[in-house]
Coordinates of C-alpha atoms and ligand atoms in Angstrom, one line a residue:
X1 CA 0.0 0.0 0.0
X2 CA 1.4 3.4 -1.0
X3 CA 0.9 6.6 0.9
X4 CA 0.2 10.0 -0.5
X5 CA -0.9 13.2 1.2
X6 CA -4.4 12.6 -0.1
X7 CA -4.7 9.2 1.6
X8 CA -7.3 9.3 4.4
X9 CA -5.7 9.2 7.8
X10 CA -6.9 6.7 10.3
X11 CA -8.6 8.1 13.4
X12 CA -8.6 4.7 15.1
X13 CA -6.4 1.7 14.6
X14 CA -7.2 -1.6 16.3
X15 CA -4.3 -4.0 16.1
X16 CA -2.9 -7.2 17.6
X17 CA -6.3 -8.7 17.4
X18 CA -7.9 -11.8 16.0
X19 CA -10.2 -10.0 13.5
X20 CA -12.7 -12.2 11.8
X21 CA -14.0 -10.1 9.0
X22 CA -16.8 -12.3 7.4
X23 CA -15.3 -11.2 4.1
X24 CA -14.6 -14.5 2.3
X25 CA -11.8 -12.9 0.3
X26 CA -9.9 -11.8 3.5
X27 CA -11.3 -13.7 6.5
X28 CA -8.7 -13.2 9.2
X29 CA -6.5 -10.1 9.8
X30 CA -4.7 -8.6 12.7
X31 CA -5.5 -4.9 12.3
X32 CA -8.2 -2.6 11.2
X33 CA -8.1 1.1 10.4
X34 CA -11.1 3.4 10.9
X35 CA -11.7 6.9 9.7
X36 CA -14.9 8.7 10.5
X37 CA -17.8 6.2 10.2
X38 CA -16.0 3.9 7.8
X39 CA -13.5 1.1 7.6
X40 CA -10.4 2.5 5.8
X41 CA -8.5 -0.8 5.5
X42 CA -8.0 -4.2 7.1
X43 CA -4.7 -6.2 7.0
X44 CA -1.4 -6.5 8.7
X45 CA 0.0 -3.9 11.1
X46 CA 2.8 -3.2 8.6
X47 CA 0.4 -2.3 5.7
X48 CA -2.0 -0.2 7.9
X49 CA 0.9 1.7 9.5
X50 CA 0.9 3.8 6.3
X51 CA -2.6 5.2 7.2
X52 CA -1.6 6.3 10.6
X53 CA -0.4 9.6 11.8
X54 CA 0.3 11.3 15.1
X55 CA -3.4 11.9 15.7
X56 CA -4.4 8.2 15.2
X57 CA -5.6 6.5 18.4
X58 CA -4.0 3.1 18.6
X59 CA -5.7 0.3 20.5
X60 CA -3.8 -2.8 21.3
X61 CA -6.5 -5.6 21.3
X62 CA -4.2 -8.0 23.2
X63 CA -5.3 -10.9 21.1
X64 CA -9.0 -10.4 21.5
X65 CA -11.5 -11.4 18.8
X66 CA -13.2 -8.7 16.7
X67 CA -16.0 -9.4 14.3
X68 CA -18.8 -7.4 12.6
X69 CA -21.7 -6.4 14.9
X70 CA -24.5 -9.1 14.9
X71 CA -27.7 -8.5 13.1
X72 CA -30.9 -10.1 14.5
X73 CA -33.1 -10.7 11.5
X74 CA -36.4 -11.3 13.3
X75 CA -37.6 -9.6 16.4
X76 CA -40.4 -7.4 17.7
X77 CA -38.3 -4.8 19.4
X78 CA -40.6 -2.1 20.8
X79 CA -43.2 -4.4 22.1
X80 CA -40.6 -6.7 23.7
X81 CA -38.6 -3.9 25.2
X82 CA -41.8 -2.4 26.6
X83 CA -42.5 -5.7 28.4
X84 CA -38.9 -5.9 29.6
X85 CA -39.1 -2.4 31.0
X86 CA -42.6 -2.3 32.4
X87 CA -43.7 -5.8 33.2
X88 CA -42.6 -8.0 36.1
X89 CA -41.2 -11.3 34.7
X90 CA -42.8 -14.5 36.0
X91 CA -41.6 -18.1 35.3
X92 CA -44.4 -20.3 33.8
X93 CA -43.2 -22.9 36.4
X94 CA -43.9 -20.5 39.3
X95 CA -46.6 -21.7 41.7
X96 CA -49.2 -19.2 43.0
X97 CA -47.2 -18.3 46.1
X98 CA -44.2 -17.4 44.0
X99 CA -46.4 -15.3 41.7
X100 CA -47.9 -13.4 44.6
X101 CA -44.4 -12.8 46.1
X102 CA -43.1 -11.3 42.8
X103 CA -46.3 -9.3 42.2
X104 CA -46.3 -8.0 45.8
X105 CA -42.7 -6.8 45.4
X106 CA -43.5 -5.1 42.2
X107 CA -46.6 -3.4 43.6
X108 CA -44.5 -2.0 46.5
X109 CA -41.8 -0.7 44.2
X110 CA -42.1 2.9 43.0
X111 CA -42.9 3.1 39.3
X112 CA -43.9 5.8 36.9
X113 CA -46.8 3.7 35.9
X114 CA -49.8 2.9 38.1
X115 CA -50.6 -0.5 36.6
X116 CA -48.7 -3.6 37.7
X117 CA -48.4 -6.0 34.8
X118 CA -46.6 -9.4 35.0
X119 CA -46.3 -12.7 33.1
X120 CA -46.3 -15.3 32.0
X121 CA -48.0 -17.6 34.6
X122 CA -48.4 -21.3 33.8
X123 CA -50.4 -24.3 34.9
X124 CA -49.2 -24.5 38.5
X125 CA -50.3 -21.0 39.3
X126 CA -53.5 -21.3 37.2
X127 CA -54.7 -24.3 39.2
X128 CA -54.5 -22.2 42.4
X129 CA -56.1 -19.2 40.7
X130 CA -59.2 -21.4 40.1
X131 CA -59.6 -22.0 43.8
X132 CA -61.8 -19.8 46.1
X133 CA -59.9 -17.0 47.8
X134 CA -57.3 -16.5 45.0
X135 CA -58.7 -13.0 44.0
X136 CA -58.5 -11.9 47.7
X137 CA -55.0 -13.1 47.9
X138 CA -54.0 -11.1 44.8
X139 CA -55.8 -8.0 46.1
X140 CA -53.9 -8.4 49.4
X141 CA -50.5 -7.9 47.8
X142 CA -51.6 -5.2 45.3
X143 CA -51.3 -2.1 47.4
X144 CA -54.4 -0.7 45.8
X145 CA -52.9 -0.7 42.3
X146 CA -54.5 -2.3 39.3
X147 CA -52.8 -5.6 38.6
X148 CA -53.0 -7.7 35.4
X149 CA -51.2 -11.0 35.0
X150 CA -50.9 -12.7 31.6
X151 CA -51.2 -16.4 30.9
X152 CA -48.3 -18.1 29.1
X153 CA -50.6 -18.8 26.0
X154 CA -51.3 -15.1 25.7
X155 CA -55.0 -16.1 25.6
X156 CA -56.0 -15.3 29.2
X157 CA -55.4 -13.0 32.2
X158 CA -55.8 -12.9 35.9
X159 CA -56.8 -9.4 37.1
X160 CA -57.3 -8.0 40.6
X161 CA -60.4 -6.2 41.8
X162 CA -59.1 -2.7 40.9
X163 CA -58.2 -3.9 37.4
X164 CA -61.7 -5.5 37.0
X165 CA -63.3 -2.2 38.1
X166 CA -61.2 -0.2 35.7
X167 CA -62.2 -2.6 32.9
X168 CA -65.9 -2.2 33.9
X169 CA -66.2 -6.0 34.6
X170 CA -68.9 -6.7 37.3
X171 CA -71.1 -9.6 38.2
X172 CA -73.7 -8.3 35.8
X173 CA -71.3 -8.1 32.8
X174 CA -72.3 -10.8 30.3
X175 CA -69.7 -13.1 28.8
X176 CA -68.6 -11.7 25.4
X177 CA -68.6 -13.9 22.3
X178 CA -65.6 -16.3 22.3
X179 CA -64.7 -15.4 25.9
X180 CA -65.5 -16.3 29.5
X181 CA -65.6 -14.2 32.7
X182 CA -64.9 -17.0 35.3
X183 CA -67.3 -16.6 38.2
X184 CA -67.6 -18.1 41.7
X185 CA -70.7 -19.8 43.2
X186 CA -72.2 -16.4 44.1
X187 CA -71.8 -15.2 40.5
X188 CA -68.9 -12.8 41.3
X189 CA -66.0 -12.5 38.8
X190 CA -62.9 -14.5 40.2
X191 CA -60.4 -12.4 38.2
X192 CA -59.8 -15.1 35.7
X193 CA -60.6 -14.0 32.2
X194 CA -60.4 -16.3 29.2
X195 CA -59.9 -15.2 25.5
X196 CA -61.9 -12.1 24.5
X197 CA -63.1 -11.6 28.1
X198 CA -59.6 -10.5 28.9
X199 CA -59.5 -7.7 26.3
X200 CA -61.3 -5.0 28.4
X201 CA -58.5 -5.3 30.9
X202 CA -55.8 -5.2 28.2
X203 CA -57.5 -2.1 26.8
X204 CA -57.8 -0.4 30.2
X205 CA -54.0 -0.4 30.6
X206 CA -52.9 3.1 29.3
X207 CA -50.8 2.9 26.2
X208 CA -47.4 4.5 26.2
X209 CA -47.4 8.0 24.8
X210 CA -44.9 9.1 22.0
X211 CA -42.3 10.3 24.5
X212 CA -42.5 7.1 26.5
X213 CA -42.1 5.0 23.3
X214 CA -39.1 7.0 22.3
X215 CA -37.6 6.3 25.7
X216 CA -38.3 2.6 25.2
X217 CA -36.5 2.8 21.8
X218 CA -33.5 4.6 23.4
X219 CA -33.2 1.9 26.1
X220 CA -33.6 -0.8 23.4
X221 CA -30.5 0.5 21.6
X222 CA -28.4 0.3 24.8
X223 CA -29.7 -3.3 25.3
X224 CA -28.9 -4.4 21.7
X225 CA -25.6 -2.7 21.5
X226 CA -24.6 -4.2 24.9
X227 CA -25.3 -7.7 23.5
X228 CA -23.2 -7.0 20.4
X229 CA -26.0 -6.2 18.0
X230 CA -25.6 -3.4 15.5
X231 CA -28.7 -4.3 13.4
X232 CA -32.1 -5.7 13.7
X233 CA -35.2 -6.4 11.5
X234 CA -38.6 -5.8 13.1
X235 CA -40.8 -8.5 11.8
X236 CA -44.2 -6.7 12.1
X237 CA -43.9 -2.9 12.2
X238 CA -46.7 -0.4 12.5
X239 CA -46.8 3.3 11.6
X240 CA -46.3 4.2 15.3
X241 CA -43.2 2.1 15.5
X242 CA -41.7 3.6 12.3
X243 CA -42.3 7.1 13.7
X244 CA -40.7 6.2 17.0
X245 CA -37.5 4.9 15.3
X246 CA -37.5 8.0 13.0
X247 CA -37.6 10.2 16.1
X248 CA -34.7 8.3 17.6
X249 CA -32.8 8.6 14.3
X250 CA -33.5 12.4 14.2
X251 CA -31.9 12.8 17.6
X252 CA -28.9 10.7 16.5
X253 CA -29.8 7.8 18.8
X254 CA -30.5 5.0 16.3
X255 CA -27.3 3.0 16.8
X256 CA -28.4 0.0 14.8
X257 CA -29.3 -0.6 11.2
X258 CA -33.0 -1.1 11.3
X259 CA -35.1 -3.1 8.8
X260 CA -38.9 -3.2 8.9
X261 CA -41.4 -5.7 7.7
X262 CA -44.5 -3.6 7.6
X263 CA -47.8 -4.8 8.9
X264 CA -49.5 -4.1 5.5
X265 CA -51.6 -7.3 5.3
X266 CA -55.1 -7.9 6.8
X267 CA -53.5 -11.1 8.2
X268 CA -51.5 -9.0 10.7
X269 CA -52.7 -8.6 14.2
X270 CA -54.1 -5.1 14.8
X271 CA -54.2 -4.4 11.0
X272 CA -55.8 -1.0 10.1
X273 CA -56.5 -0.3 6.5
X274 CA -56.1 3.5 6.5
X275 CA -52.8 3.2 8.5
X276 CA -51.5 0.5 6.2
X277 CA -52.2 2.6 3.2
X278 CA -50.3 5.6 4.7
X279 CA -47.4 3.3 5.8
X280 CA -47.1 1.8 2.3
X281 CA -47.3 5.2 0.5
X282 CA -44.9 7.0 2.8
X283 CA -42.5 4.2 3.8
X284 CA -39.4 5.8 2.1
X285 CA -40.1 9.2 3.5
X286 CA -40.7 7.8 7.0
X287 CA -37.2 6.2 7.1
X288 CA -34.0 7.9 8.2
X289 CA -30.6 7.0 6.8
X290 CA -30.2 3.8 8.9
X291 CA -33.7 2.5 8.2
X292 CA -35.1 0.3 5.4
X293 CA -38.8 -0.4 5.2
X294 CA -39.0 -2.1 1.8
X295 CA -40.6 -5.3 3.3
X296 CA -44.1 -6.5 4.1
X297 CA -45.3 -9.2 6.5
X298 CA -48.0 -11.7 5.9
X299 CA -49.2 -14.3 8.5
X300 CA -50.2 -17.6 7.0
X301 CA -50.5 -20.0 9.9
X302 CA -50.1 -20.0 13.7
X303 CA -47.8 -21.6 16.3
X304 CA -47.2 -25.3 17.3
X305 CA -47.9 -24.7 21.0
X306 CA -51.5 -23.8 20.3
X307 CA -51.7 -26.4 17.5
X308 CA -52.4 -23.6 15.0
X309 CA -49.3 -24.2 12.8
X310 CA -50.6 -25.8 9.6
X311 CA -49.3 -29.4 9.3
X312 CA -49.9 -32.0 6.6
X313 CA -50.3 -34.7 9.4
X314 CA -52.5 -34.3 12.5
X315 CA -50.9 -33.2 15.8
X316 CA -49.8 -35.9 18.2
X317 CA -51.8 -34.2 21.0
X318 CA -54.9 -33.4 18.9
X319 CA -58.3 -35.0 19.5
X320 CA -59.3 -37.2 16.6
X321 CA -62.2 -34.8 15.8
X322 CA -60.0 -31.8 15.4
X323 CA -60.3 -30.4 11.8
X324 CA -57.2 -29.5 9.8
X325 CA -55.9 -26.0 10.7
X326 CA -57.2 -23.3 8.5
X327 CA -54.6 -20.9 7.0
X328 CA -55.4 -17.2 6.6
X329 CA -55.1 -17.4 2.8
X330 CA -55.2 -20.1 0.2
X331 CA -52.4 -20.5 -2.3
X332 CA -53.9 -18.3 -5.0
X333 CA -54.8 -15.5 -2.5
X334 CA -51.3 -15.7 -1.1
X335 CA -49.8 -15.5 -4.6
X336 CA -51.9 -12.4 -5.4
X337 CA -50.9 -10.7 -2.2
X338 CA -47.1 -11.4 -2.7
X339 CA -47.3 -10.5 -6.4
X340 CA -48.8 -7.1 -5.5
X341 CA -45.8 -6.2 -3.2
X342 CA -43.3 -7.9 -5.6
X343 CA -44.4 -5.7 -8.4
X344 CA -43.6 -2.7 -6.3
X345 CA -40.1 -4.1 -5.4
X346 CA -41.1 -5.0 -1.8
X347 CA -39.8 -8.2 -0.3
X348 CA -42.4 -10.2 1.6
X349 CA -41.8 -12.2 4.8
X350 CA -44.5 -14.9 5.2
X351 CA -44.9 -16.4 8.6
X352 CA -45.2 -20.1 7.9
X353 CA -44.3 -22.8 10.5
X354 CA -46.1 -26.0 9.6
X355 CA -45.0 -28.1 6.6
X356 CA -48.3 -27.4 4.9
X357 CA -47.9 -23.7 5.3
X358 CA -44.3 -23.8 4.0
X359 CA -45.4 -25.7 1.0
X360 CA -48.2 -23.2 0.4
X361 CA -45.6 -20.3 0.4
X362 CA -43.4 -22.1 -2.1
X363 CA -46.3 -22.8 -4.4
X364 CA -47.4 -19.2 -4.1
X365 CA -44.0 -17.8 -4.9
X366 CA -43.7 -20.1 -7.9
X367 CA -46.9 -18.5 -9.3
X368 CA -45.5 -15.0 -8.5
X369 CA -42.3 -15.8 -10.4
X370 CA -44.3 -17.1 -13.4
X371 CA -46.3 -13.9 -13.4
X372 CA -43.8 -11.2 -12.5
X373 CA -40.5 -12.8 -13.5
X374 CA -37.5 -13.0 -11.2
X375 CA -38.5 -10.1 -9.0
X376 CA -37.1 -9.5 -5.5
X377 CA -36.2 -12.0 -2.7
X378 CA -39.0 -13.1 -0.5
X379 CA -38.8 -14.9 2.9
X380 CA -40.3 -17.7 4.9
X381 CA -40.3 -16.7 8.6
X382 CA -39.6 -19.8 10.8
X383 CA -40.1 -22.6 8.2
X384 CA -39.6 -24.9 11.2
X385 CA -41.2 -28.1 9.7
X386 CA -40.1 -27.7 6.0
X387 CA -40.2 -31.1 4.3
X388 CA -37.0 -32.5 2.8
X389 CA -38.4 -32.4 -0.7
X390 CA -39.2 -28.7 -0.4
X391 CA -35.8 -27.6 0.6
X392 CA -34.3 -27.3 -3.0
X393 CA -37.2 -25.0 -3.9
X394 CA -35.9 -22.2 -1.6
X395 CA -32.9 -21.5 -3.7
X396 CA -34.7 -22.1 -7.0
X397 CA -37.4 -19.6 -6.1
X398 CA -35.1 -17.1 -4.3
X399 CA -36.8 -17.5 -1.0
X400 CA -34.7 -16.8 2.1
X401 CA -35.2 -18.9 5.2
X402 CA -35.5 -16.7 8.3
X403 CA -34.9 -19.2 11.1
X404 CA -34.8 -18.9 14.9
X405 CA -31.9 -20.6 16.7
X406 CA -33.5 -20.2 20.2
X407 CA -35.7 -23.2 19.2
X408 CA -32.8 -25.4 17.8
X409 CA -31.8 -26.8 21.1
X410 CA -33.6 -28.2 24.2
X411 CA -35.3 -25.5 26.3
X412 CA -38.8 -25.0 27.6
X413 CA -40.1 -23.6 24.3
X414 CA -38.7 -26.3 22.0
X415 CA -39.6 -29.1 24.4
X416 CA -43.2 -27.8 24.4
X417 CA -43.2 -27.9 20.5
X418 CA -41.8 -31.4 20.6
X419 CA -44.6 -32.6 23.0
X420 CA -47.3 -31.0 20.9
X421 CA -46.2 -32.2 17.4
X422 CA -44.7 -35.5 18.6
X423 CA -41.2 -36.7 19.0
X424 CA -40.9 -38.3 15.5
X425 CA -41.9 -35.1 13.7
X426 CA -39.8 -32.8 16.0
X427 CA -36.9 -35.0 15.0
X428 CA -37.3 -33.6 11.5
X429 CA -37.6 -29.9 12.5
X430 CA -35.1 -27.2 11.7
X431 CA -33.0 -29.0 9.1
X432 CA -30.5 -26.1 9.0
X433 CA -27.5 -27.9 7.7
X434 CA -29.5 -29.5 4.8
X435 CA -30.9 -26.0 3.9
X436 CA -27.5 -24.5 3.9
X437 CA -26.1 -27.4 1.8
X438 CA -28.9 -26.8 -0.8
X439 CA -27.4 -23.4 -1.5
X440 CA -30.4 -21.5 0.0
X441 CA -30.0 -18.2 1.7
X442 CA -30.5 -18.2 5.5
X443 CA -30.5 -15.4 8.0
X444 CA -31.3 -16.0 11.7
X445 CA -33.3 -14.0 14.3
X446 CA -34.4 -14.5 17.8
X447 CA -38.1 -13.7 17.3
X448 CA -37.7 -11.9 20.6
X449 CA -39.7 -12.2 22.8
X450 CA -42.1 -14.6 21.3
X451 CA -39.8 -17.5 22.1
X452 CA -37.9 -16.4 25.2
X453 CA -37.9 -13.4 27.5
X454 CA -34.1 -12.8 27.1
X455 CA -32.5 -11.8 23.9
X456 CA -29.2 -13.6 24.0
X457 CA -27.4 -14.0 20.7
X458 CA -24.5 -15.9 22.3
X459 CA -26.8 -18.6 23.7
X460 CA -28.3 -18.8 20.2
X461 CA -24.9 -19.1 18.5
X462 CA -23.9 -21.8 21.0
X463 CA -27.1 -23.6 20.1
X464 CA -26.5 -23.3 16.4
X465 CA -23.1 -25.0 16.6
X466 CA -23.9 -27.6 19.3
X467 CA -27.7 -28.0 19.3
X468 CA -27.3 -28.0 23.1
X469 CA -28.5 -25.7 25.8
X470 CA -25.6 -23.4 26.7
X471 CA -27.2 -22.6 30.1
X472 CA -26.8 -26.2 31.1
X473 CA -30.4 -26.4 32.4
X474 CA -31.8 -28.7 29.7
X475 CA -29.8 -31.9 28.9
X476 CA -29.3 -33.5 25.5
X477 CA -29.2 -32.2 22.0
X478 CA -31.7 -31.7 19.2
X479 CA -30.5 -33.2 15.9
X480 CA -26.8 -32.7 16.5
X481 CA -26.2 -33.9 12.9
X482 CA -27.7 -30.6 11.8
X483 CA -25.3 -28.5 13.9
X484 CA -23.3 -25.9 11.9
X485 CA -19.7 -25.0 12.1
X486 CA -18.9 -21.5 13.4
X487 CA -17.7 -20.6 9.9
X488 CA -21.1 -21.6 8.6
X489 CA -23.1 -20.0 11.5
X490 CA -21.5 -16.5 11.8
X491 CA -22.5 -15.2 8.3
X492 CA -26.1 -16.1 9.2
X493 CA -25.9 -13.5 12.0
X494 CA -23.9 -10.9 10.0
X495 CA -23.4 -10.8 6.3
X496 CA -26.6 -12.6 5.3
X497 CA -29.1 -10.5 7.2
X498 CA -27.3 -7.3 6.1
X499 CA -27.7 -8.5 2.5
X500 CA -31.4 -9.5 3.0
X501 CA -32.1 -6.1 4.5
X502 CA -30.5 -4.6 1.3
X503 CA -27.7 -3.2 3.3
X504 CA -25.0 -5.6 2.1
X505 CA -23.0 -2.6 0.6
X506 CA -23.1 -0.8 4.0
X507 CA -22.6 -3.3 6.8
X508 CA -22.4 -7.0 7.7
X509 CA -18.7 -7.6 7.2
X510 CA -15.4 -5.8 7.9
X511 CA -14.3 -4.5 4.5
X512 CA -12.8 -1.2 3.3
X513 CA -15.5 1.3 2.6
X514 CA -18.2 -0.3 4.7
X515 CA -19.5 1.1 8.0
X516 CA -17.3 0.5 11.0
X517 CA -19.8 -1.7 12.9
X518 CA -17.9 -4.1 15.0
X519 CA -17.6 -5.8 18.3
X520 CA -14.7 -6.8 20.5
X521 CA -15.3 -10.0 22.4
X522 CA -13.8 -11.4 25.7
X523 CA -13.0 -14.7 24.0
X524 CA -12.0 -16.1 20.6
X525 CA -15.0 -18.1 19.6
X526 CA -13.0 -20.3 17.3
X527 CA -10.5 -21.5 19.9
X528 CA -12.7 -22.4 22.8
X529 CA -15.1 -25.2 23.7
X530 CA -18.2 -24.4 21.7
X531 CA -20.3 -24.7 24.9
X532 CA -18.4 -21.6 26.2
X533 CA -19.7 -19.5 23.4
X534 CA -22.9 -19.1 25.5
X535 CA -21.1 -16.9 28.1
X536 CA -19.5 -14.5 25.6
X537 CA -19.2 -10.9 26.9
X538 CA -19.0 -8.0 24.5
X539 CA -16.2 -5.7 25.6
X540 CA -16.9 -3.0 23.1
X541 CA -19.4 -2.2 20.3
X542 CA -18.7 0.3 17.6
X543 CA -21.5 1.6 15.4
X544 CA -20.3 3.8 12.5
X545 CA -16.9 4.0 14.2
X546 CA -18.5 5.4 17.4
X547 CA -18.2 3.6 20.7
X548 CA -21.8 2.7 21.7
X549 CA -21.1 0.1 24.4
X550 CA -18.2 -0.7 26.7
X551 CA -14.7 0.6 26.0
X552 CA -11.1 -0.4 25.1
Ligands
ZN1 ZN1 -42.1 -13.0 15.0

């Protein structure tokens, strides 16, 4: 490398590191030079010396590993962060006494919000909530505040007397359609509310205002950057969410690249036609420089735990009389919906978990390609039970598999799925290695917090390469023959999601000219026991060359 006076000078030089660039042409280097927000060069200390001057800050990495910031390709950031900040976490295994202790402590703690919300409770607590005296016991620990607890299914609540009053639920309130207000022998509500009967309580909890949402977004950035994330894709974004991130961007606080799958389809929860029309029309103008909203979301089926994922074979736990699961759209309706977005250059992420739903997406995209030509990349979100014979179609049809490593190893969520669908079928779930071998594009995301309350990419990465639980709580392995090498796994968390978010020329690998989005780790992932990946600590996170977490 020659030097001239015009050559950009490095402001920051990181050297004596194990720098894994994710650039296949230059995968491992010892030094990286950064100027402003960009990577100037990567290579040996000797070659980068030429870019340094007296003003260059030199950081000796002492052999630490550096890699591009991680990008989580599937999450629900604002809703999940709101729960993390404002709701008291329960364990579904908690009994009622444990629930009361946690709720009582939360009710006593000072908080900017009057309502106490907590969840999820599970079967042990529910059995006690069905007994006489449970409501009085909850009231006794509530300190006069309204309290709403959420069941693990998301389909029921346990509310205290103040919350019932705020929601207008009394002994004379009739059961709504598709819901039940559980009552005692005297006809009084017990606080348990099933399905639609729980909605008045949900609606009585004041929504966050714009300033509060902005604060949630600020805290979300600190949380993500602290875990080593410098990018995320929100899998179901509304107009409010886009406005919140734009406000964060405008104050200089959006320290992640942000992709958005817009809730533009009537299959999305909370779909509003007028809002969707505005979102679609103004999506480019709503975005700041680190935001991309050229993607739509369609929900085709449900989830295994509620037996609403559309399968070709009946569920192991289903009564014989249970009819096949209905999907939101048939193949022709889905093809028309995708074709409409495709014609506008928008990529579509279709939520499809069961093998029948996955098959329907592939058939639909085949029709779209026949009609519109090659078009843009589309995505299957989850694809958990894709059949072997459907795997080659992903590459052929340019459909990316958006997959969720928190479910690839034994934990309470994956074991629930295994129980519901049956061991034999779960033994065919998540054929990641086969999908990769087929040449299909894969990017991974946590689906935070649908699957787990904590967003931990290092636990996920450990699961990707071992198919084991890095916390050590759940023994055994799920399909270890489908485990990936780290060399295979890391691009799924960096380069691939960047490219799928149409940001491949900006971020996702450490190459000259790209944004300086990188993390310094406390361990070299390649030279340790793979189970130790789970405990990785991020020492420093740079976003556009700026330190946004930790330090050197
Ligand atoms: Zn999701």
